Every structure is written in C-alpha cells, then in structure tokens.
Coordinates of C-alpha atoms and ligand atoms in Angstrom, one line a residue:
X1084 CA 42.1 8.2 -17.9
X1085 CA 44.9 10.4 -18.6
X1086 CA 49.1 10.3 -19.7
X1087 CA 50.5 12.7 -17.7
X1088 CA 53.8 14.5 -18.0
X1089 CA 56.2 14.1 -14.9
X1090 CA 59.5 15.3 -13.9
X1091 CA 59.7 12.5 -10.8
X1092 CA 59.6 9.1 -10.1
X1093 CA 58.4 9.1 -6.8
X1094 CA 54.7 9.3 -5.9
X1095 CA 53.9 6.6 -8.7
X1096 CA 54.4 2.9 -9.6
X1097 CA 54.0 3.0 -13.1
X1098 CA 56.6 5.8 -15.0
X1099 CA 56.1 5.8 -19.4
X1100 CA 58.9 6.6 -21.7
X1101 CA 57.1 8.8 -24.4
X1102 CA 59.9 9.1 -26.9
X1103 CA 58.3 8.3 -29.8
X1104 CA 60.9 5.2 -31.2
X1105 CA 60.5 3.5 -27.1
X1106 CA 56.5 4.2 -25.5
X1107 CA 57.7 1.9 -22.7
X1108 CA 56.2 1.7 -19.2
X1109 CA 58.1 0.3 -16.4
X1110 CA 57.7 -0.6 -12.5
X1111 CA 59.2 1.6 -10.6
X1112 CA 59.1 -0.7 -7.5
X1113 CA 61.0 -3.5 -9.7
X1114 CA 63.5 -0.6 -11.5
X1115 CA 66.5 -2.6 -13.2
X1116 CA 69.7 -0.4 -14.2
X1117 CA 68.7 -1.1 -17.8
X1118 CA 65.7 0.5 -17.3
X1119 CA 67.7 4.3 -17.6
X1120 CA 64.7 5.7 -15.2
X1121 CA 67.4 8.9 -14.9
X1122 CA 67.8 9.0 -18.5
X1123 CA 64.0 9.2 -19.1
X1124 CA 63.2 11.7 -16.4
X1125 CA 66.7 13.9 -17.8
X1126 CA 65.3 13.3 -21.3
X1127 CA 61.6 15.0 -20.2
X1128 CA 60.5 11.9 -21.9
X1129 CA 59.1 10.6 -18.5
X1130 CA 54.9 10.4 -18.0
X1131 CA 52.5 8.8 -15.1
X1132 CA 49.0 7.3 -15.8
X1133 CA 45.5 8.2 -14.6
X1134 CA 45.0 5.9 -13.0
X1135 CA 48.1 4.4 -11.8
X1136 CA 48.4 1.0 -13.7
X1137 CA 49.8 -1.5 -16.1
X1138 CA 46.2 -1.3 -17.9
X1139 CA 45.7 2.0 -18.2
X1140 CA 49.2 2.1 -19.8
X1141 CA 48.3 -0.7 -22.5
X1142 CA 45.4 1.6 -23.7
X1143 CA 47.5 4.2 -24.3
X1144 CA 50.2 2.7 -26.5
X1145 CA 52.3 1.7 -24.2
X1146 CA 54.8 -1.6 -23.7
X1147 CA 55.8 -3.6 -20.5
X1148 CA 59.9 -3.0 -20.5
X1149 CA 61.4 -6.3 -21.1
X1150 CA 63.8 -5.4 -17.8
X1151 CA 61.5 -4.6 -14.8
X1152 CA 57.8 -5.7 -16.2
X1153 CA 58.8 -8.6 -18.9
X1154 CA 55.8 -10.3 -21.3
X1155 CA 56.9 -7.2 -23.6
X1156 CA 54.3 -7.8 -26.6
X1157 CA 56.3 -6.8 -29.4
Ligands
LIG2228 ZN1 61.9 -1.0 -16.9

C-alpha cells in the first residue's frame, strides 16, 4: 500500500494530484478535459497507487475529481 510518484499516465487507471491545496484522484479511462491530466503530470504533481484503486486512494487522503469520478466528498 503505497503513493507513488509518476511522470505517465499510461500503465495505470487511477493518477493522484498531490499538490497540497487539490489531493485529487481521477480515472484515467473516464479523463474529462477539466481534469488537466497534462497539467498534473507537467506540474510533477502526478502519483499512482499501490494497488491500483479508488480505495487505496481514499486511505491516503485522496478525493474522487468531481469531472471523471464524481460523489466528490467534500
Ligand atoms: Zn478527473
């Protein structure tokens, strides 16, 4: 159970924003423009979970994007 730092968004379903002020995850097989995947990864703000899901992303901090995941809880 791991947050990984990534440079790419291929290899993976599930891609983090770490910046501090966002600690959003979002589907990378449901990416929406608003979801600024490029901005992330250009930003080195980009991580992938150990394992690959949703769940392990809730235990560490992180948010469903209100674009790609939705049910954002706050
Ligand atoms: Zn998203």
């Amino acid at each position: 159970m791991s947050v990984v730092k990534t440079n790419s968004k291929y290899g993976q379903q599930s891609m983090g924003n770490s910046h501090h002020s966002s600690m959003e995850v979002h589907d990378l097989m449901n990416e929406q423009s608003q979801c600024q995947i490029d901005e992330i990864l250009r930003a080195g703000h980009a991580v992938r979970f150990i394992p690959d899901s949703l769940d392990e992303a809730h235990k560490n901090g992180y948010d469903n994007c209100a674009y790609c995941i939705g049910g954002s809880t706050r």
